[in-house]
């Protein structure tokens, strides 16, 4: 049996594959707009394991599978044996004998790695505490559509050194852009990932300084899923890290604003910015659908089937 192809971090793709995937996502988006009947995953099933909440990830994967002629199964720990302590390795062995791919959203990144190590079928990381690679496919597609190639551009991530920040650090390597990260002390991204990103990534404390000359400004929630009890302390620590009009004014005049959503207006982003002319968050959210369809094609079929 051939080894399945997994997508646990962005670096599971080569740079050439990542670029081809974004182009394919744009083609698939146009095919959908044109009403083309394209069902390359007929009779295929994607199992979606959600140990955290989701709107975009769940709906985009489920709708994408249906549009491709396949089917998606929503599995939560509340009503499967996953929530009653069945080992992840056993769940992987069993699920992967029944379905054609598995998407997992969970806490520890180690869990998706263990699942993948025991799976006969492709495993997709739908967000862990460490990475959110599917979101980056959509973000990179969105930048390409609005501004062209991101290579050589400057991207600024304002906020927590979290899963989104880590995925931007990987994206800087894969897509060859410069990344400035502005975060308060104590909320830095992982040191090993930072070292691996090398000169492409710089961490600053001053959000206004980090925004200077940026082509793209990105932020994310201050308290991620699983950190709800830290919300008040984080709100204090991040008080000066709101992406507002003054911060956007430091970036290039045609800079874009992105946020993976859900957003908290008045916390990490002002209403004026997220609902303003530089914001592309709705295209970004929509592109989850198209980019992940391109990903499913790649992992399940080895690439475009038509
Ligand atoms: N951006 C994102 O992953 O959204 P959901 O949590 O709604 O899936
Ligand atoms: N950093 C956020 C992203 C949500 C899509 C979280 O992990 O909750």
mmCIF file of C-alpha atoms and ligand atoms in Angstrom:
data_model
loop_
_atom_site.group_PDB
_atom_site.id
_atom_site.type_symbol
_atom_site.label_atom_id
_atom_site.label_comp_id
_atom_site.label_asym_id
_atom_site.label_seq_id
_atom_site.Cartn_x
_atom_site.Cartn_y
_atom_site.Cartn_z
ATOM 1 C CA UNK A 1 0.000 0.000 0.000
ATOM 2 C CA UNK A 2 1.537 3.395 -0.997
ATOM 3 C CA UNK A 3 2.281 5.864 1.788
ATOM 4 C CA UNK A 4 -0.496 8.484 2.032
ATOM 5 C CA UNK A 5 0.339 12.148 1.473
ATOM 6 C CA UNK A 6 -0.457 14.263 4.565
ATOM 7 C CA UNK A 7 -0.829 18.022 5.058
ATOM 8 C CA UNK A 8 0.092 18.739 8.667
ATOM 9 C CA UNK A 9 2.051 21.941 8.055
ATOM 10 C CA UNK A 10 2.619 24.163 5.026
ATOM 11 C CA UNK A 11 6.088 22.672 4.698
ATOM 12 C CA UNK A 12 4.531 19.374 3.610
ATOM 13 C CA UNK A 13 4.296 21.114 0.222
ATOM 14 C CA UNK A 14 7.233 22.110 -1.928
ATOM 15 C CA UNK A 15 7.347 25.737 -3.025
ATOM 16 C CA UNK A 16 6.434 24.680 -6.571
ATOM 17 C CA UNK A 17 3.485 22.602 -5.334
ATOM 18 C CA UNK A 18 2.246 25.447 -3.157
ATOM 19 C CA UNK A 19 2.299 27.896 -6.064
ATOM 20 C CA UNK A 20 0.572 25.411 -8.366
ATOM 21 C CA UNK A 21 -2.048 24.768 -5.691
ATOM 22 C CA UNK A 22 -2.916 28.470 -5.427
ATOM 23 C CA UNK A 23 -3.284 28.748 -9.189
ATOM 24 C CA UNK A 24 -5.461 25.663 -9.219
ATOM 25 C CA UNK A 25 -7.620 27.127 -6.420
ATOM 26 C CA UNK A 26 -8.246 30.183 -8.610
ATOM 27 C CA UNK A 27 -9.251 27.911 -11.506
ATOM 28 C CA UNK A 28 -11.594 25.902 -9.276
ATOM 29 C CA UNK A 29 -13.139 29.155 -8.024
ATOM 30 C CA UNK A 30 -13.850 30.207 -11.613
ATOM 31 C CA UNK A 31 -15.242 26.761 -12.474
ATOM 32 C CA UNK A 32 -17.673 27.033 -9.595
ATOM 33 C CA UNK A 33 -18.696 30.557 -10.658
ATOM 34 C CA UNK A 34 -19.279 29.228 -14.193
ATOM 35 C CA UNK A 35 -21.420 26.362 -12.914
ATOM 36 C CA UNK A 36 -19.054 23.664 -14.246
ATOM 37 C CA UNK A 37 -20.070 20.197 -13.059
ATOM 38 C CA UNK A 38 -16.781 18.759 -11.802
ATOM 39 C CA UNK A 39 -16.996 15.818 -9.430
ATOM 40 C CA UNK A 40 -13.588 14.171 -9.168
ATOM 41 C CA UNK A 41 -14.230 12.761 -5.677
ATOM 42 C CA UNK A 42 -17.398 10.804 -6.419
ATOM 43 C CA UNK A 43 -18.077 8.200 -3.705
ATOM 44 C CA UNK A 44 -15.150 9.457 -1.626
ATOM 45 C CA UNK A 45 -15.563 10.337 2.033
ATOM 46 C CA UNK A 46 -13.722 12.857 4.199
ATOM 47 C CA UNK A 47 -13.955 12.317 7.969
ATOM 48 C CA UNK A 48 -13.730 15.615 9.875
ATOM 49 C CA UNK A 49 -12.709 15.303 13.521
ATOM 50 C CA UNK A 50 -13.414 18.491 15.463
ATOM 51 C CA UNK A 51 -12.181 18.750 19.042
ATOM 52 C CA UNK A 52 -12.623 22.550 18.880
ATOM 53 C CA UNK A 53 -15.351 24.781 17.456
ATOM 54 C CA UNK A 54 -15.403 25.829 13.818
ATOM 55 C CA UNK A 55 -17.524 27.637 11.280
ATOM 56 C CA UNK A 56 -15.267 28.207 8.252
ATOM 57 C CA UNK A 57 -13.197 25.032 8.399
ATOM 58 C CA UNK A 58 -16.176 22.766 8.824
ATOM 59 C CA UNK A 59 -18.352 24.392 6.187
ATOM 60 C CA UNK A 60 -15.581 24.819 3.610
ATOM 61 C CA UNK A 61 -14.453 21.191 3.828
ATOM 62 C CA UNK A 62 -17.999 19.848 3.888
ATOM 63 C CA UNK A 63 -19.211 22.052 1.023
ATOM 64 C CA UNK A 64 -16.024 21.327 -0.946
ATOM 65 C CA UNK A 65 -16.498 17.565 -0.663
ATOM 66 C CA UNK A 66 -20.134 17.820 -1.725
ATOM 67 C CA UNK A 67 -19.231 20.061 -4.686
ATOM 68 C CA UNK A 68 -16.636 17.450 -5.709
ATOM 69 C CA UNK A 69 -19.305 14.734 -5.671
ATOM 70 C CA UNK A 70 -18.133 13.232 -2.390
ATOM 71 C CA UNK A 71 -19.281 13.258 1.195
ATOM 72 C CA UNK A 72 -18.029 14.605 4.528
ATOM 73 C CA UNK A 73 -18.635 13.189 8.001
ATOM 74 C CA UNK A 74 -18.584 15.487 11.036
ATOM 75 C CA UNK A 75 -17.177 13.713 14.109
ATOM 76 C CA UNK A 76 -16.950 15.340 17.512
ATOM 77 C CA UNK A 77 -15.527 13.937 20.748
ATOM 78 C CA UNK A 78 -18.936 14.459 22.346
ATOM 79 C CA UNK A 79 -20.509 11.634 20.408
ATOM 80 C CA UNK A 80 -17.640 9.402 19.284
ATOM 81 C CA UNK A 81 -15.312 7.142 21.253
ATOM 82 C CA UNK A 82 -12.570 9.756 20.752
ATOM 83 C CA UNK A 83 -14.094 11.634 23.651
ATOM 84 C CA UNK A 84 -14.115 8.523 25.839
ATOM 85 C CA UNK A 85 -10.413 7.839 25.665
ATOM 86 C CA UNK A 86 -10.027 5.554 22.638
ATOM 87 C CA UNK A 87 -6.364 5.943 21.670
ATOM 88 C CA UNK A 88 -5.760 8.271 18.730
ATOM 89 C CA UNK A 89 -3.662 5.562 17.053
ATOM 90 C CA UNK A 90 -6.583 3.105 17.173
ATOM 91 C CA UNK A 91 -8.989 5.749 15.881
ATOM 92 C CA UNK A 92 -6.596 6.421 12.997
ATOM 93 C CA UNK A 93 -6.322 2.730 12.111
ATOM 94 C CA UNK A 94 -10.092 2.299 12.115
ATOM 95 C CA UNK A 95 -11.224 5.525 10.446
ATOM 96 C CA UNK A 96 -8.618 5.275 7.710
ATOM 97 C CA UNK A 97 -9.919 1.839 6.691
ATOM 98 C CA UNK A 98 -13.358 3.348 6.069
ATOM 99 C CA UNK A 99 -12.829 6.809 4.610
ATOM 100 C CA UNK A 100 -10.586 8.337 1.948
ATOM 101 C CA UNK A 101 -9.142 11.254 3.936
ATOM 102 C CA UNK A 102 -9.301 12.648 7.456
ATOM 103 C CA UNK A 103 -9.249 16.274 8.588
ATOM 104 C CA UNK A 104 -8.502 16.926 12.249
ATOM 105 C CA UNK A 105 -8.860 20.052 14.382
ATOM 106 C CA UNK A 106 -7.406 19.523 17.826
ATOM 107 C CA UNK A 107 -5.190 20.966 20.571
ATOM 108 C CA UNK A 108 -1.751 19.272 20.605
ATOM 109 C CA UNK A 109 -0.033 19.180 17.242
ATOM 110 C CA UNK A 110 1.452 15.868 18.328
ATOM 111 C CA UNK A 111 -2.031 14.365 18.051
ATOM 112 C CA UNK A 112 -2.335 14.979 14.298
ATOM 113 C CA UNK A 113 1.186 13.629 13.839
ATOM 114 C CA UNK A 114 0.323 10.446 15.741
ATOM 115 C CA UNK A 115 -2.916 10.108 13.827
ATOM 116 C CA UNK A 116 -1.100 10.542 10.509
ATOM 117 C CA UNK A 117 1.554 7.996 11.472
ATOM 118 C CA UNK A 118 -1.179 5.349 11.851
ATOM 119 C CA UNK A 119 -3.425 6.378 8.965
ATOM 120 C CA UNK A 120 -3.684 4.644 5.584
ATOM 121 C CA UNK A 121 -5.186 7.786 4.048
ATOM 122 C CA UNK A 122 -4.196 11.473 3.835
ATOM 123 C CA UNK A 123 -4.545 13.479 7.043
ATOM 124 C CA UNK A 124 -5.152 17.237 6.919
ATOM 125 C CA UNK A 125 -4.448 19.590 9.821
ATOM 126 C CA UNK A 126 -7.586 21.698 10.263
ATOM 127 C CA UNK A 127 -5.868 23.684 13.088
ATOM 128 C CA UNK A 128 -3.788 22.706 16.085
ATOM 129 C CA UNK A 129 -2.378 24.879 18.860
ATOM 130 C CA UNK A 130 0.799 25.083 16.771
ATOM 131 C CA UNK A 131 -0.278 25.526 13.137
ATOM 132 C CA UNK A 132 -3.204 26.440 10.891
ATOM 133 C CA UNK A 133 -1.880 25.612 7.422
ATOM 134 C CA UNK A 134 -5.233 25.491 5.567
ATOM 135 C CA UNK A 135 -5.830 29.124 6.516
ATOM 136 C CA UNK A 136 -2.520 30.114 4.955
ATOM 137 C CA UNK A 137 -3.463 28.512 1.637
ATOM 138 C CA UNK A 138 -6.535 30.756 1.571
ATOM 139 C CA UNK A 139 -4.559 33.821 2.677
ATOM 140 C CA UNK A 140 -1.904 33.284 0.020
ATOM 141 C CA UNK A 141 -4.574 32.750 -2.650
ATOM 142 C CA UNK A 142 -6.236 35.987 -1.575
ATOM 143 C CA UNK A 143 -3.007 37.959 -1.783
ATOM 144 C CA UNK A 144 -2.270 36.508 -5.229
ATOM 145 C CA UNK A 145 -5.734 37.473 -6.495
ATOM 146 C CA UNK A 146 -5.545 41.031 -5.197
ATOM 147 C CA UNK A 147 -1.886 41.947 -5.576
ATOM 148 C CA UNK A 148 -0.042 39.204 -7.479
ATOM 149 C CA UNK A 149 3.004 37.251 -6.301
ATOM 150 C CA UNK A 150 3.818 37.718 -2.621
ATOM 151 C CA UNK A 151 7.511 36.812 -3.111
ATOM 152 C CA UNK A 152 9.734 39.667 -1.967
ATOM 153 C CA UNK A 153 6.853 41.503 -0.264
ATOM 154 C CA UNK A 154 6.703 42.546 3.382
ATOM 155 C CA UNK A 155 4.054 40.996 5.637
ATOM 156 C CA UNK A 156 3.427 42.133 9.219
ATOM 157 C CA UNK A 157 1.713 39.913 11.776
ATOM 158 C CA UNK A 158 0.444 41.821 14.810
ATOM 159 C CA UNK A 159 -0.469 39.893 17.952
ATOM 160 C CA UNK A 160 0.068 36.542 19.608
ATOM 161 C CA UNK A 161 2.908 34.258 18.521
ATOM 162 C CA UNK A 162 0.301 31.547 18.020
ATOM 163 C CA UNK A 163 -0.740 28.964 15.432
ATOM 164 C CA UNK A 164 -1.485 31.653 12.826
ATOM 165 C CA UNK A 165 1.808 33.413 13.475
ATOM 166 C CA UNK A 166 3.690 30.107 13.179
ATOM 167 C CA UNK A 167 1.976 29.338 9.911
ATOM 168 C CA UNK A 168 2.910 32.785 8.582
ATOM 169 C CA UNK A 169 6.512 31.994 9.546
ATOM 170 C CA UNK A 170 6.338 28.801 7.488
ATOM 171 C CA UNK A 171 4.646 30.708 4.661
ATOM 172 C CA UNK A 172 7.491 33.239 4.627
ATOM 173 C CA UNK A 173 9.855 30.353 3.917
ATOM 174 C CA UNK A 174 7.642 28.648 1.351
ATOM 175 C CA UNK A 175 6.525 31.752 -0.547
ATOM 176 C CA UNK A 176 9.710 33.766 0.052
ATOM 177 C CA UNK A 177 8.466 36.943 1.717
ATOM 178 C CA UNK A 178 9.719 39.045 4.622
ATOM 179 C CA UNK A 179 7.744 38.681 7.861
ATOM 180 C CA UNK A 180 7.682 41.182 10.714
ATOM 181 C CA UNK A 181 6.008 39.951 13.908
ATOM 182 C CA UNK A 182 4.954 42.411 16.618
ATOM 183 C CA UNK A 183 4.002 40.781 19.917
ATOM 184 C CA UNK A 184 4.290 41.650 23.603
ATOM 185 C CA UNK A 185 7.040 40.038 25.653
ATOM 186 C CA UNK A 186 5.982 36.594 26.813
ATOM 187 C CA UNK A 187 3.904 35.947 23.682
ATOM 188 C CA UNK A 188 6.721 35.290 21.232
ATOM 189 C CA UNK A 189 6.454 32.638 18.543
ATOM 190 C CA UNK A 190 8.292 29.360 19.030
ATOM 191 C CA UNK A 191 12.066 29.877 19.096
ATOM 192 C CA UNK A 192 12.871 26.857 16.904
ATOM 193 C CA UNK A 193 10.438 27.964 14.216
ATOM 194 C CA UNK A 194 11.872 31.457 14.408
ATOM 195 C CA UNK A 195 15.396 30.123 13.979
ATOM 196 C CA UNK A 196 14.245 27.994 11.036
ATOM 197 C CA UNK A 197 12.697 31.053 9.363
ATOM 198 C CA UNK A 198 16.108 32.737 9.616
ATOM 199 C CA UNK A 199 16.515 36.242 8.242
ATOM 200 C CA UNK A 200 13.067 36.223 6.706
ATOM 201 C CA UNK A 201 11.390 36.734 10.082
ATOM 202 C CA UNK A 202 11.970 39.507 12.647
ATOM 203 C CA UNK A 203 10.204 39.873 16.009
ATOM 204 C CA UNK A 204 9.615 43.388 17.357
ATOM 205 C CA UNK A 205 7.740 44.753 20.350
ATOM 206 C CA UNK A 206 6.518 47.961 18.701
ATOM 207 C CA UNK A 207 3.491 47.293 16.446
ATOM 208 C CA UNK A 208 3.735 50.677 14.701
ATOM 209 C CA UNK A 209 7.384 50.101 13.813
ATOM 210 C CA UNK A 210 6.573 46.605 12.563
ATOM 211 C CA UNK A 211 3.873 47.942 10.245
ATOM 212 C CA UNK A 212 6.128 50.393 8.388
ATOM 213 C CA UNK A 213 6.230 49.637 4.676
ATOM 214 C CA UNK A 214 4.071 46.512 4.916
ATOM 215 C CA UNK A 215 2.237 45.131 1.878
ATOM 216 C CA UNK A 216 -0.023 43.026 4.073
ATOM 217 C CA UNK A 217 -1.073 43.432 7.708
ATOM 218 C CA UNK A 218 -2.429 40.359 9.490
ATOM 219 C CA UNK A 219 -3.768 39.807 12.958
ATOM 220 C CA UNK A 220 -5.597 37.136 14.953
ATOM 221 C CA UNK A 221 -7.461 36.829 18.239
ATOM 222 C CA UNK A 222 -5.585 37.562 21.451
ATOM 223 C CA UNK A 223 -6.926 34.438 23.190
ATOM 224 C CA UNK A 224 -7.106 31.359 20.978
ATOM 225 C CA UNK A 225 -9.413 28.399 21.502
ATOM 226 C CA UNK A 226 -8.404 26.722 24.750
ATOM 227 C CA UNK A 227 -7.107 30.018 26.231
ATOM 228 C CA UNK A 228 -10.486 31.499 27.158
ATOM 229 C CA UNK A 229 -9.574 31.685 30.865
ATOM 230 C CA UNK A 230 -6.620 33.954 29.954
ATOM 231 C CA UNK A 231 -8.812 36.438 28.065
ATOM 232 C CA UNK A 232 -8.621 39.260 30.639
ATOM 233 C CA UNK A 233 -4.855 38.984 31.205
ATOM 234 C CA UNK A 234 -4.274 38.835 27.474
ATOM 235 C CA UNK A 235 -6.495 41.862 26.853
ATOM 236 C CA UNK A 236 -4.165 43.811 29.161
ATOM 237 C CA UNK A 237 -0.965 42.469 27.593
ATOM 238 C CA UNK A 238 -2.177 43.122 24.033
ATOM 239 C CA UNK A 239 -3.872 46.481 24.673
ATOM 240 C CA UNK A 240 -1.435 48.309 22.359
ATOM 241 C CA UNK A 241 -1.614 45.685 19.613
ATOM 242 C CA UNK A 242 -4.895 46.655 17.962
ATOM 243 C CA UNK A 243 -4.761 46.959 14.177
ATOM 244 C CA UNK A 244 -6.431 50.324 13.809
ATOM 245 C CA UNK A 245 -6.338 53.145 11.284
ATOM 246 C CA UNK A 246 -3.157 54.646 12.814
ATOM 247 C CA UNK A 247 -1.347 51.333 12.406
ATOM 248 C CA UNK A 248 -2.599 50.795 8.842
ATOM 249 C CA UNK A 249 -1.348 54.306 8.006
ATOM 250 C CA UNK A 250 2.239 53.077 8.648
ATOM 251 C CA UNK A 251 1.899 50.381 5.987
ATOM 252 C CA UNK A 252 2.064 50.978 2.233
ATOM 253 C CA UNK A 253 -0.959 52.910 0.940
ATOM 254 C CA UNK A 254 -2.196 49.853 -0.990
ATOM 255 C CA UNK A 255 -1.560 47.401 1.872
ATOM 256 C CA UNK A 256 -4.180 44.721 2.447
ATOM 257 C CA UNK A 257 -5.616 43.630 5.801
ATOM 258 C CA UNK A 258 -6.341 39.967 6.624
ATOM 259 C CA UNK A 259 -7.752 38.134 9.638
ATOM 260 C CA UNK A 260 -8.558 34.418 9.694
ATOM 261 C CA UNK A 261 -11.758 35.143 11.676
ATOM 262 C CA UNK A 262 -13.625 35.023 13.979
ATOM 263 C CA UNK A 263 -12.679 38.638 14.809
ATOM 264 C CA UNK A 264 -13.285 40.825 17.854
ATOM 265 C CA UNK A 265 -13.874 44.405 16.713
ATOM 266 C CA UNK A 266 -12.373 46.839 19.211
ATOM 267 C CA UNK A 267 -9.804 44.287 20.424
ATOM 268 C CA UNK A 268 -7.268 42.984 17.908
ATOM 269 C CA UNK A 269 -8.776 45.047 15.060
ATOM 270 C CA UNK A 270 -10.849 48.213 14.845
ATOM 271 C CA UNK A 271 -14.213 48.089 13.099
ATOM 272 C CA UNK A 272 -12.954 50.764 10.718
ATOM 273 C CA UNK A 273 -10.122 48.528 9.504
ATOM 274 C CA UNK A 274 -11.876 45.178 9.255
ATOM 275 C CA UNK A 275 -14.918 46.739 7.586
ATOM 276 C CA UNK A 276 -12.826 49.225 5.610
ATOM 277 C CA UNK A 277 -11.496 49.353 2.038
ATOM 278 C CA UNK A 278 -8.156 47.622 2.695
ATOM 279 C CA UNK A 279 -9.765 44.590 4.308
ATOM 280 C CA UNK A 280 -10.101 41.423 2.214
ATOM 281 C CA UNK A 281 -11.347 39.184 5.021
ATOM 282 C CA UNK A 282 -14.484 37.986 3.205
ATOM 283 C CA UNK A 283 -12.513 36.912 0.124
ATOM 284 C CA UNK A 284 -10.034 35.313 2.512
ATOM 285 C CA UNK A 285 -12.805 33.341 4.226
ATOM 286 C CA UNK A 286 -14.352 32.290 0.895
ATOM 287 C CA UNK A 287 -10.995 31.115 -0.385
ATOM 288 C CA UNK A 288 -10.866 28.456 2.317
ATOM 289 C CA UNK A 289 -13.325 26.597 0.093
ATOM 290 C CA UNK A 290 -11.369 26.900 -3.147
ATOM 291 C CA UNK A 291 -7.893 26.405 -1.694
ATOM 292 C CA UNK A 292 -8.935 23.293 0.231
ATOM 293 C CA UNK A 293 -10.601 21.820 -2.852
ATOM 294 C CA UNK A 294 -7.252 22.211 -4.611
ATOM 295 C CA UNK A 295 -5.598 20.570 -1.601
ATOM 296 C CA UNK A 296 -8.039 17.629 -1.665
ATOM 297 C CA UNK A 297 -7.307 17.138 -5.367
ATOM 298 C CA UNK A 298 -3.595 17.111 -4.694
ATOM 299 C CA UNK A 299 -3.707 14.729 -1.733
ATOM 300 C CA UNK A 300 -6.341 12.329 -3.058
ATOM 301 C CA UNK A 301 -5.756 12.417 -6.807
ATOM 302 C CA UNK A 302 -2.192 13.661 -7.095
ATOM 303 C CA UNK A 303 -3.362 16.886 -8.743
ATOM 304 C CA UNK A 304 -6.025 18.332 -11.029
ATOM 305 C CA UNK A 305 -8.259 15.736 -12.684
ATOM 306 C CA UNK A 306 -9.736 18.146 -15.283
HETATM 307 N N1 LIG B 1 -10.499 30.703 10.362
HETATM 308 C C1 LIG B 1 -11.022 29.571 10.803
HETATM 309 O O1 LIG B 1 -10.382 28.519 10.823
HETATM 310 O O2 LIG B 1 -12.326 29.652 11.183
HETATM 311 P P1 LIG B 1 -13.173 28.570 11.970
HETATM 312 O O3 LIG B 1 -12.618 28.470 13.361
HETATM 313 O O4 LIG B 1 -14.569 29.093 11.935
HETATM 314 O O5 LIG B 1 -13.052 27.244 11.256
HETATM 315 N N1 LIG B 2 -5.659 31.412 16.752
HETATM 316 C C1 LIG B 2 -7.061 31.087 16.628
HETATM 317 C C2 LIG B 2 -7.430 30.812 15.212
HETATM 318 C C3 LIG B 2 -8.889 30.522 14.982
HETATM 319 C C4 LIG B 2 -9.219 30.159 13.564
HETATM 320 C C5 LIG B 2 -7.372 29.892 17.509
HETATM 321 O O1 LIG B 2 -6.560 28.958 17.544
HETATM 322 O O2 LIG B 2 -8.403 29.894 18.170
#
